[in-house]
Each structure stands twice: as structure tokens, then as C-alpha cells.
C-alpha positions as CSV (number, residue, x, y, z in Angstrom):
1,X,156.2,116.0,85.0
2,X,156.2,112.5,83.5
3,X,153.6,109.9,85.1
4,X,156.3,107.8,86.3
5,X,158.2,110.9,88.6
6,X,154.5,111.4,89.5
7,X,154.0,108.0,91.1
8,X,157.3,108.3,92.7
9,X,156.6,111.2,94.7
10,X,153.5,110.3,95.8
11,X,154.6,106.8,97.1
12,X,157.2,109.0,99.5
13,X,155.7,112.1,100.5
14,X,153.0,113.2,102.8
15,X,150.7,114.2,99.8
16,X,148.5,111.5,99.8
17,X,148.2,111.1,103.6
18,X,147.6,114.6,103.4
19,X,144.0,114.0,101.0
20,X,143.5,111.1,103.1
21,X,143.5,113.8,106.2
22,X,141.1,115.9,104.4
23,X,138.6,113.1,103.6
24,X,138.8,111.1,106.2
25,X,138.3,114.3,108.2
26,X,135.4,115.9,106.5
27,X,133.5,112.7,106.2
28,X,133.7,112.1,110.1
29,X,132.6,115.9,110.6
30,X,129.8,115.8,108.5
31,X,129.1,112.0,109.4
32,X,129.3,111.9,112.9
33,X,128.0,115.2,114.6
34,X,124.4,115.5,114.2
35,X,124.4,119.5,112.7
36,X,121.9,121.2,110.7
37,X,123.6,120.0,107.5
38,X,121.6,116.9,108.0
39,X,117.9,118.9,108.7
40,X,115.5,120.2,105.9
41,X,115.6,121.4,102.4
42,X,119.4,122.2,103.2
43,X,120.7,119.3,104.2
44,X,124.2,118.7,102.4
45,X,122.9,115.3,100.8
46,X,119.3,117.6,99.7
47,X,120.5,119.6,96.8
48,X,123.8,120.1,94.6
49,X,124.3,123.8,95.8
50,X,123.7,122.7,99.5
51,X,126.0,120.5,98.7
52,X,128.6,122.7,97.4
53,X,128.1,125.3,100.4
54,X,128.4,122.8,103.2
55,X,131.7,120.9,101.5
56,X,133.1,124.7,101.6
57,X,131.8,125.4,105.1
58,X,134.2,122.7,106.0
59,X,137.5,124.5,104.8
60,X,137.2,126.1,107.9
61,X,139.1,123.6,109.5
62,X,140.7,121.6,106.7
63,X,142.0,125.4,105.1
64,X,144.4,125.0,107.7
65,X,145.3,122.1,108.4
66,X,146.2,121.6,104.3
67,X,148.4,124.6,105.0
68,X,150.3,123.0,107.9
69,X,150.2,119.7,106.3
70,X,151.9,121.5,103.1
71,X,154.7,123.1,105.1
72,X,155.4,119.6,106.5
73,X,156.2,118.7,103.2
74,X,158.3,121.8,102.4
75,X,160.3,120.7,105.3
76,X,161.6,117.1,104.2
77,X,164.2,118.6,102.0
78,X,165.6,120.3,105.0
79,X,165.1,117.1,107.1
80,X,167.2,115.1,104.9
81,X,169.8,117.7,104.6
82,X,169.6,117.6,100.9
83,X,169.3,121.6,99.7
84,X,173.0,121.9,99.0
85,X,172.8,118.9,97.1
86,X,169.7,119.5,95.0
87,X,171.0,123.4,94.6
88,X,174.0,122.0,92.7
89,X,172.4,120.1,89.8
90,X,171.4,121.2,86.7
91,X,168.1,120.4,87.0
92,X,165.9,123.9,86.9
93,X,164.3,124.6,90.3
94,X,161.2,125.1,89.2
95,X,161.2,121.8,87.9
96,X,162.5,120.5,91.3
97,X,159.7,122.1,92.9
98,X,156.5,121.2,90.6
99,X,157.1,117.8,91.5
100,X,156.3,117.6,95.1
101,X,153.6,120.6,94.7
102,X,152.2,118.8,91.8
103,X,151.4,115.6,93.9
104,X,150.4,117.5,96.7
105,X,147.8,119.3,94.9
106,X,146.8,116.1,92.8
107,X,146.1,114.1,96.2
108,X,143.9,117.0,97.4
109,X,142.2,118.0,94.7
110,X,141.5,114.3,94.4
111,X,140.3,113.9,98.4
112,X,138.0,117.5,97.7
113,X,136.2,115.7,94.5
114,X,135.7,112.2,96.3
115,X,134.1,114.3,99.4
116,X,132.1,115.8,96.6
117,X,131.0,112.8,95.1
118,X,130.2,110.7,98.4
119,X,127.8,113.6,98.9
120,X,126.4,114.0,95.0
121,X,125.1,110.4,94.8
122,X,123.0,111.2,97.7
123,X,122.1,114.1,96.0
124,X,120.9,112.7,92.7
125,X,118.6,109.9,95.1
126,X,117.0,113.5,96.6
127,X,116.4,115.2,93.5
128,X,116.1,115.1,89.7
129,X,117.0,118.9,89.9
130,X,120.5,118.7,88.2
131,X,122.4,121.8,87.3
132,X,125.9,123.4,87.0
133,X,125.6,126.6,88.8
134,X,127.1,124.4,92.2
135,X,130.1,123.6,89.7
136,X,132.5,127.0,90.5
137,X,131.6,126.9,94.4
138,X,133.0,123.6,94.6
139,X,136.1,124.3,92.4
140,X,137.2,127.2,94.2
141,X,136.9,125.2,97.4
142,X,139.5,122.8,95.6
143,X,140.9,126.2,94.4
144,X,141.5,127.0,98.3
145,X,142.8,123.7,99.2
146,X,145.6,123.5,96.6
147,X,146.8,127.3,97.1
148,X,146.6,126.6,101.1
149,X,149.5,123.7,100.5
150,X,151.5,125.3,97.9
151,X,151.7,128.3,100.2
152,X,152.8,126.2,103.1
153,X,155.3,124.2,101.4
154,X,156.5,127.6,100.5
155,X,157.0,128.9,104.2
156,X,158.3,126.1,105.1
157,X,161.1,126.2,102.2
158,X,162.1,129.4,103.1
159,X,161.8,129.4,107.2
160,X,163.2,125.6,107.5
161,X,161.9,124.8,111.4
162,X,159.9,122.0,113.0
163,X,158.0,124.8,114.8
164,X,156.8,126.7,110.7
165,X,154.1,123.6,110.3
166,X,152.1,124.0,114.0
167,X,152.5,127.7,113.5
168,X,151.4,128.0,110.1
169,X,148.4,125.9,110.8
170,X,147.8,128.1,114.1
171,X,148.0,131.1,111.7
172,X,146.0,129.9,108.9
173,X,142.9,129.4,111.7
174,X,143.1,132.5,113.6
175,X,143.1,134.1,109.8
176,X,139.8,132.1,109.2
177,X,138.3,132.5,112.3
178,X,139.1,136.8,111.8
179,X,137.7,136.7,108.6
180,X,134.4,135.0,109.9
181,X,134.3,137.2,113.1
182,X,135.3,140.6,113.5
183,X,137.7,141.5,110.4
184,X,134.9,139.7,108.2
185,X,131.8,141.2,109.5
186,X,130.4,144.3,110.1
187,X,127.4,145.2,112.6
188,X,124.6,146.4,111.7
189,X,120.9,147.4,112.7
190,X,117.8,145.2,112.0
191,X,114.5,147.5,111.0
192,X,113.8,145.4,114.4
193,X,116.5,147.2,116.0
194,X,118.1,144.1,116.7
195,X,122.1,144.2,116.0
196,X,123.2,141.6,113.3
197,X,126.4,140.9,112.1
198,X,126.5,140.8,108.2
199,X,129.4,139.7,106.1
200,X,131.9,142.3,104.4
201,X,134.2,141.8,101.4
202,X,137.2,140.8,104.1
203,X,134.8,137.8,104.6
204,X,135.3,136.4,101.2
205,X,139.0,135.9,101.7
206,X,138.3,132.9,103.8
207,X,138.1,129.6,102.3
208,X,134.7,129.2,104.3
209,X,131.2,130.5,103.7
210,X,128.0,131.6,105.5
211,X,125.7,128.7,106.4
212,X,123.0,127.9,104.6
213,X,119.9,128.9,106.0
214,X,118.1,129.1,102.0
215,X,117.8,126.3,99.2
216,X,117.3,129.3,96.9
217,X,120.8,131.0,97.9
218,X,124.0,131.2,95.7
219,X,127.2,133.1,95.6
220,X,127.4,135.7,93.3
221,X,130.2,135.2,89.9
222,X,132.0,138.2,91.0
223,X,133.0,136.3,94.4
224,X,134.1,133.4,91.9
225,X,136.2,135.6,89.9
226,X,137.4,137.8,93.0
227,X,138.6,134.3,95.1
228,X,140.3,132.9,92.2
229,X,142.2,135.6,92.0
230,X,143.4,136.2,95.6
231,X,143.9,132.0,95.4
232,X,146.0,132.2,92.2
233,X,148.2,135.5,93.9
234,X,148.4,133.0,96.6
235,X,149.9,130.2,95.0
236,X,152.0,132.2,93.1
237,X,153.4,133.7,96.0
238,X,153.8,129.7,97.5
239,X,155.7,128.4,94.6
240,X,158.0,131.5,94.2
241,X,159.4,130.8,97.7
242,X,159.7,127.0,96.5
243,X,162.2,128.0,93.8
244,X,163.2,131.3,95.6
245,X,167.1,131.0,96.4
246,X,168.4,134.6,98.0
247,X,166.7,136.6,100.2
248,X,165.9,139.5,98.3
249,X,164.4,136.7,95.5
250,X,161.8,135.4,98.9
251,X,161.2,139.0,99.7
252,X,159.7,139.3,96.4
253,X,157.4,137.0,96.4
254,X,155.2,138.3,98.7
255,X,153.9,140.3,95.6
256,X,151.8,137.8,93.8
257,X,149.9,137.3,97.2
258,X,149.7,141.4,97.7
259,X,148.3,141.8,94.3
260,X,146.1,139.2,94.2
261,X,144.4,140.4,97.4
262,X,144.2,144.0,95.8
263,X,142.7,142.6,92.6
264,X,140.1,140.2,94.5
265,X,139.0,143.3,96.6
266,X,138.3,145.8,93.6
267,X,136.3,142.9,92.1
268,X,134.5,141.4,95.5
269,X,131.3,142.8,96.0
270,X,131.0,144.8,99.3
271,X,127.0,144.6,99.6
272,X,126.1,141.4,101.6
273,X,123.3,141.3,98.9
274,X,125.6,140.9,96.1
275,X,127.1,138.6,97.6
276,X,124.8,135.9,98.2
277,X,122.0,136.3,95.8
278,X,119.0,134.6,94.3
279,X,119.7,131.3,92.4
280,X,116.8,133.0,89.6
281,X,116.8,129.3,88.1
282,X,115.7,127.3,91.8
283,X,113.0,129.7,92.4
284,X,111.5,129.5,88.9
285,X,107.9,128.4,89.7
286,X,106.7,125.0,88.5
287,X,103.0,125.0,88.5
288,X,99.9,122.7,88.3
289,X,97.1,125.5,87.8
290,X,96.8,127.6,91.0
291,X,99.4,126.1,92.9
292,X,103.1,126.5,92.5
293,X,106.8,125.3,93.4
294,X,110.1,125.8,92.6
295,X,112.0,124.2,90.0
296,X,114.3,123.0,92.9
297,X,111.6,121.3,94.6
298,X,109.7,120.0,91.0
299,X,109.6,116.6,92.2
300,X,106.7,117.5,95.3
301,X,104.4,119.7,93.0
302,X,102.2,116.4,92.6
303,X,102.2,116.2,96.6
304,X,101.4,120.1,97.0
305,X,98.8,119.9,93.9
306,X,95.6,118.6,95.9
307,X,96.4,119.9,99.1
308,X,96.9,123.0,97.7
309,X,93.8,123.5,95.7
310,X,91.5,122.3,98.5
311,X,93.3,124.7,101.1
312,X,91.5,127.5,98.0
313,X,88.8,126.0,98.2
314,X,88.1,126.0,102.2
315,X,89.7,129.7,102.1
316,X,87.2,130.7,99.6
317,X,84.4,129.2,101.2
318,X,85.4,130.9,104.6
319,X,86.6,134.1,103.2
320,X,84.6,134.8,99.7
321,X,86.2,137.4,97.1
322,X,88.8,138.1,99.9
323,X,90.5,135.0,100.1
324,X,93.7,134.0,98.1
325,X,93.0,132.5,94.5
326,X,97.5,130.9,94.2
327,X,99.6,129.0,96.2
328,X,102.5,129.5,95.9
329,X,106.1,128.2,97.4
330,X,107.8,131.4,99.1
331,X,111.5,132.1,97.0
332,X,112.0,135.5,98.7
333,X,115.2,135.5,100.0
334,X,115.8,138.0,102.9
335,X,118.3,139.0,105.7
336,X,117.8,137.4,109.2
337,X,115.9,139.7,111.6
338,X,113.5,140.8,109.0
339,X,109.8,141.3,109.1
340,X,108.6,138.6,106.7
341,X,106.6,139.8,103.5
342,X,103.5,138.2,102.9
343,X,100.6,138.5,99.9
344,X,96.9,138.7,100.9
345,X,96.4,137.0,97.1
346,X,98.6,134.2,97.2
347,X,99.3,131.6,99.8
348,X,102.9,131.8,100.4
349,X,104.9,128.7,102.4
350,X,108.0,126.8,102.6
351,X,109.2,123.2,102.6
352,X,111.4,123.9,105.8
353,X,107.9,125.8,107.6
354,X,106.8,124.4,111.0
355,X,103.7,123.7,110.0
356,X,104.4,122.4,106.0
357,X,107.6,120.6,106.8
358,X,106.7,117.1,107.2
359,X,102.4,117.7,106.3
360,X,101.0,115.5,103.8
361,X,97.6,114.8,102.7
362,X,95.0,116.5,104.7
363,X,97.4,117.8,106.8
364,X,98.9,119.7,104.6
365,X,95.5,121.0,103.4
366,X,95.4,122.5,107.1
367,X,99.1,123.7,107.2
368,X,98.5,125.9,103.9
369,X,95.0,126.9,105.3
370,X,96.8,128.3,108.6
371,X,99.2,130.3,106.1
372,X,96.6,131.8,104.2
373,X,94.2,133.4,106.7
374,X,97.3,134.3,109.4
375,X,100.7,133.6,108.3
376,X,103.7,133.7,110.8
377,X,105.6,137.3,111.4
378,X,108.3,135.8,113.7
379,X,111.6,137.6,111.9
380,X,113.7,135.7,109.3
381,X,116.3,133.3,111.4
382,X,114.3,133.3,114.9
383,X,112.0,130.8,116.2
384,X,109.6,131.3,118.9
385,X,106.2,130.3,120.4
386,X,103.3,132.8,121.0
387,X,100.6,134.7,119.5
388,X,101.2,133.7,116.0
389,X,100.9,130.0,116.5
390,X,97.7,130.5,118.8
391,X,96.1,132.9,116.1
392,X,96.8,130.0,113.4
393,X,95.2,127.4,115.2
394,X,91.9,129.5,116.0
395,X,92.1,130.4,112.3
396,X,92.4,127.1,111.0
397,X,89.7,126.0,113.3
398,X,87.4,128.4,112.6
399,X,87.6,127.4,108.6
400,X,87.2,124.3,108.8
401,X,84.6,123.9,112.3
402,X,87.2,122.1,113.8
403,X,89.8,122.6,116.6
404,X,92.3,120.4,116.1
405,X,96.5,120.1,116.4
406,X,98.1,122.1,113.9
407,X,100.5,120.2,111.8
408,X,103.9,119.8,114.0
409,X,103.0,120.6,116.8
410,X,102.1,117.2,118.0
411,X,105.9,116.2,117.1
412,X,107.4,119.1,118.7
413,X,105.1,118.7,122.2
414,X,103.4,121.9,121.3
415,X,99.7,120.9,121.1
416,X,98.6,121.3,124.4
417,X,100.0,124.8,124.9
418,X,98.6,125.6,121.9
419,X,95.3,124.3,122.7
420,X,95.3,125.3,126.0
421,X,95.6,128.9,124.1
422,X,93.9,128.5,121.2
423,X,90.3,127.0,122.3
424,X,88.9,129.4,124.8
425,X,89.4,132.4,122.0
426,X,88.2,129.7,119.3
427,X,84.9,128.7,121.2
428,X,83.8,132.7,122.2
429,X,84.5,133.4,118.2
430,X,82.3,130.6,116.8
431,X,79.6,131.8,119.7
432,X,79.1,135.5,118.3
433,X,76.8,136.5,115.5
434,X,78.7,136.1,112.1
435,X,79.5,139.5,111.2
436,X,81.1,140.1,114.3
437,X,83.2,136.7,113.3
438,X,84.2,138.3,110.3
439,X,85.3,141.3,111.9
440,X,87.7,140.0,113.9
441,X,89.0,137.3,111.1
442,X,89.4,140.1,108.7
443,X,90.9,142.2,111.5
444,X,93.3,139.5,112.6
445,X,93.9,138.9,108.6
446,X,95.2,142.4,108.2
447,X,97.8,142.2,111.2
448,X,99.1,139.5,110.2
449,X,99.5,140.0,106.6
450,X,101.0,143.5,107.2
451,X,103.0,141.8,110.7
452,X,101.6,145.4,112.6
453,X,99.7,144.7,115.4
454,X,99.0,141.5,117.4
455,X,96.8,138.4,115.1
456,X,95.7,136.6,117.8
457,X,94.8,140.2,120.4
458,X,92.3,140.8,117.0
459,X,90.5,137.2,117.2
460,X,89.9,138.0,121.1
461,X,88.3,141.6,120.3
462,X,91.0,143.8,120.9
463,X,91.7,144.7,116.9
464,X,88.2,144.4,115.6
465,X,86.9,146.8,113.5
């Protein structure tokens, strides 16, 4: 396919209006409704993996509308009444048939890397953590965009009907929507004995992806090699019906799409785990003595650095041998509904934290003091208001002689419930002989370290030892 043939096509097919649909329509998505793509350490425009994610999460409604908008094009032979024509020159038709799939893949592969790039020069004015690992999550969303037209301009060629591209697009969605529901996921039991829904291998046949809830969370290689394949089977089967003349010849080519599903399953890991895993080079720590971040997040250690080591100092003061001697930003990654893990030597927190997101200067000094002597045990993925919070503030309070908003909560409205709370139990604790104080810190320290038991019930008397 010469330049010139190139040009052509695209000038009088729907292949560039069809990228233009696909940019046009992400950028308005992501541009226009106010989602949690635009919030935290995830934001889409915050790091190149978040990047990547999001721009996939969008295929769940531009996956099928590139299949719809490909089987338009595999119609306009039909339209113009050409396919006798075309069938009786000597032109291969394979050749015949890379032409329009060509362009059609060109213009979206094109509209997929602009979307890409609108969102990567935010990026790099976020961030000076570059890296390649975000490089196959995006391709394969091209991957998905490409094999989606072809395989609609292949339908389209071999069931020639004004109603194939609506339908197509109406199947293509329900298939997404399956895969990211009930075909995709499987129920399961929280050690909460909440239900939760986790993703199965089915799941990775969609062109979409699980939201990001992590800055530290990747997809696994195997799911690159395992949805390149089932894409390539795919595309395969597409351009076969393109060039497919008899009936026997379209029946066949439902093979490349069967095997490449086969293929992708044996290699798609069927452990959610596996699936999305640890990006090991984000969370490498970055450290300035005692206090620590993650590569990803380099760029803050100087705001963390002083914060950080006064928030040892107070704890040390307060709490002697037993307090924490690191600080350290918090890379585990685990499932939604989980009891949080937390170190009685190290000060764990995160950039997206109530109380740390946002803090700077001294009140970030309290935000990491408040997760040092009682750190939250609200499961992974919930949010919630209660006996956590209240224990922080007494905590905090009692460190540093000092009652005051916790870092956030002003913002959020949440002071004066927390106060109202918080200062009774905080005034009776600073009134009691100082062993008796200790008792109940080091009580409330140990549930909420180990998350058994009630923090704040321990500060009031009802855990002390």
C-alpha cells in the first residue's frame, strides 16, 4: 500500500471521522464529567501508568463504537453496489481489502496516541518519574481499537445490512459490559465477611480495565501477552471475512478468533493477584534518613523530609523506646474490604490519606503524628466516620498538649463532630495520673495497630490494661 492509495482512501472513507469519534469522544468524557480520574495521586494527568489505565478504562465505550463504526465501513462496498465489480478484477482481494482496513486502523491508532499524548504532557508537568512499563498498556488499548474495526468491517462484508453496524455496536457493549459484570467476575468473601466481586480471566477479554484505586498498581506481562493474542485471533478472524468469498471460506474464519481466545485463556492469569500486581519499581523507597517515599512520588520527599522527622521526634518524646524510629510511605497493595496492615516501628501513610492528602508544614507533622500512635482500620476501598478519627484526634492532642483540628477535617466540615467527640475523652485523659495515661495510650496503640478491638473505647477506659 503506496502513500498515494493511502491518502486516497482516507479522503473518502469513514476512517478518519471514525478517530475523530474516538478523540473527540474521549477527551469530552474525561474533560467534561467531574470523575475520580481528576482526584489524587491517580488522577489520569498524575502519573504515566494512571495514565495508561484511565485511557483504557475508556474503551469501554469507544470498543464498541470502533466496532460499529468499522462495520459502517465494510458496508460502503455494498452501498455502492460495487462487489461484483471489484470481484471481477485481477487485483488480489487481500489487496483490495488492506486498503480500507489499513486507513481505518492508521486513523485510530493515530486518535488513541494523540488522546495519549494530550494526557502525557500533563503528566511530565506532574512528575519527573518517567518510565516504560505504561508503554504495553497503552499499546494494547490501541491493540483493541484496531482489532474492534477490522472485525466489524469484517461482519459487515459478509452480513451486508444497514441494521449489522447498530447491532454490532449493541453487541460489542453488552460483551463489555458481561465481561465487567457477571461473566467477568466472580463473588467472593472478604475476611470481613463482606461479599466482593473480584475479576476472573473472562474479565481480561474486554478492552477495559479495573479502576484505579492504587498509584503503585500495574497489569501483569502475562495479561499483555494473553490480550495480544486473543486481539491478533480477532483481527485475523476480521480480515479473513474481508477477503472471504464462499460461505464455507466465512465459516472458516471464525477459527483465528476461537483460537486466539483459547490461547489468551491458557496464558491469562486466573488469580486476581496476578493480575494486577505491584509496580516493584513505583514503590522502591526514596529516602532522606528516617523518612521514606516512593520513587513514584520522589519529587515530595523534600516536603515529607522535615515534617517527617519532627513527627519522630514528638512520637519519641511522648512514647520513649516504643515509639516508631521510620516513616515511611505505605506501597502495600491490597484487595478492597481488607483489614489494613500496619507497623508499630514505622510510620506508614499515603499521599491520597484523609489526613496527609493536602497537609504541609506543621500540619503534616500532625497528620503523620495521628498515624503513628493510632492509624485508621477502616477496610481498603470504604470510607467512614467514627471511632478511628475521634481516637486520632485525642492521640494527636495528647502528644502534642493540644486539641486542635486534624488535618482535613476542617475542609471536609468534619471538625466539629470530631471535636465534639474527641475533647471530653481528651480532657478526662490529660486529668489522670500519668501512668494511668499511658495505659490507655499504649492500650489504644495496640488496637489500633493490630485493628482488634475499639482505639478510641481504650482512650475512654474500657481497653486499659
Amino acid at each position: 500500500m503506496n502513500t498515494t492509495v493511502l491518502r486516497t482512501e482516507l479522503r473518502r472513507s469513514v476512517a478518519p471521522w471514525a478517530g475523530a469519534a474516538v478523540l473527540t469522544g474521549a477527551l469530552a468524557f474525561l474533560y467534561l464529567i467531574d470523575g475520580s480520574w481528576w482526584r489524587g495521586g491517580t488522577a489520569w494527568t498524575a502519573q504515566w501508568t494512571s495514565l495508561a489505565l484511565w485511557t483504557r478504562g475508556l474503551l469501554f465505550y469507544l470498543w464498541p463504537l470502533t466496532v460499529g463504526l468499522g462495520a459502517l465501513q465494510g458496508l460502503r462496498d455494498h452501498r455502492s453496489r460495487m462487489p461484483e465489480l471489484l470481484s471481477s478484477t485481477p487485483r488480489p482481494a487481500w489487496q483490495r481489502a488492506a486498503v480500507p482496513a489499513g486507513a481505518t486502523a492508521l486513523a485510530l491508532a493515530c486518535a488513541y496516541v494523540l488522546l495519549v499524548l494530550v494526557g502525557g504532557v500533563q503528566v511530565l508537568a506532574h512528575t519527573d518519574y518517567t518510565h516504560l512499563g505504561w508503554l504495553p498498556i497503552a499499546t494494547v488499548g490501541a491493540l483493541f481499537l484496531v482489532a474492534g474495526a477490522v472485525l466489524g468491517m469484517g461482519v459487515a462484508r459478509a452480513l451486508p445490512s444497514m441494521l449489522t453496524p447498530p447491532a454490532l455496536t449493541m453487541a460489542a457493549f453488552t460483551f463489555t459490559v458481561l465481561m465487567n459484570a457477571s461473566l467477568g467476575h466472580t463473588e467472593t468473601a472478604a475476611p470481613n465477611g463482606v461479599p466482593e466481586s473480584e475479576p476472573n480471566r473472562l474479565s481480561l477479554l474486554s478492552p477495559t480495565v479495573e479502576e484505579v484505586h492504587n498509584v503503585f498498581v500495574t497489569l501483569s506481562a502475562s495479561v499483555h501477552v494473553g490480550q495480544t493474542l486473543w486481539l491478533l485471533g480477532l483481527a485475523a478472524t476480521g480480515f479473513t471475512l474481508l477477503v472471504a468469498a464462499t460461505p464455507r471460506t466465512r465459516l472458516l474464519a471464525v477459527t483465528p478468533a476461537l483460537a486466539g481466545a483459547v490461547l489468551a485463556l491458557l496464558v491469562l492469569p486466573a488469580d486476581p493477584q496476578r493480575m494486577y500486581v505491584v509496580d516493584e519499581s513505583a514503590a522502591t523507597p526514596v529516602c532522606d534518613g528516617p523518612v521514606c517515599v516512593a520513587r513514584v512520588h520522589r519529587e515530595r520527599l523534600a516536603e515529607v523530609a522535615g515534617p517527617g522527622r519532627k513527627a519522630l521526634r514528638l512520637l519519641h518524646d511522648a512514647l520513649g523506646d516504643r515509639a516508631p524510629d521510620t516513616v515511611r510511605e505505605n506501597t502495600a497493595v491490597q484487595p478492597d474490604g481488607t483489614t489494613p496492615r500496619w507497623s508499630r516501628d514505622t510510620v506508614l501513610f499515603g499521599f491520597d490519606d484523609g489526613l496527609v492528602g493536602g497537609a504541609k508544614g506543621e500540619e503534616l507533622t500532625r497528620a503523620l503524628v495521628a498515624e503513628g500512635m493510632a492509624p485508621d482500620c477502616t477496610p481498603v476501598g470504604w470510607s467512614g466516620v467514627g471511632g478511628d478519627l475521634y481516637a486520632q484526634a485525642v492521640a494527636v492532642g495528647w502528644v502534642l498538649g493540644d486539641l486542635k483540628p486534624l488535618p482535613g477535617t476542617e475542609a471536609s466540615g468534619l471538625h466539629h463532630q470530631v471535636d465534639a467527640e474527641a475533647r471530653p475523652v481528651w480532657k478526662k485523659l490529660r486529668a489522670l495520673p500519668r501512668a494511668e495515661q499511658l495505659s490507655r495510650i499504649g492500650a489504644m496503640r495496640d488496637a489500633a495497630l493490630s485493628c482488634e478491638g475499639d482505639a478510641f473505647d481504650a482512650l475512654k477506659g474500657g481497653g486499659s490494661r
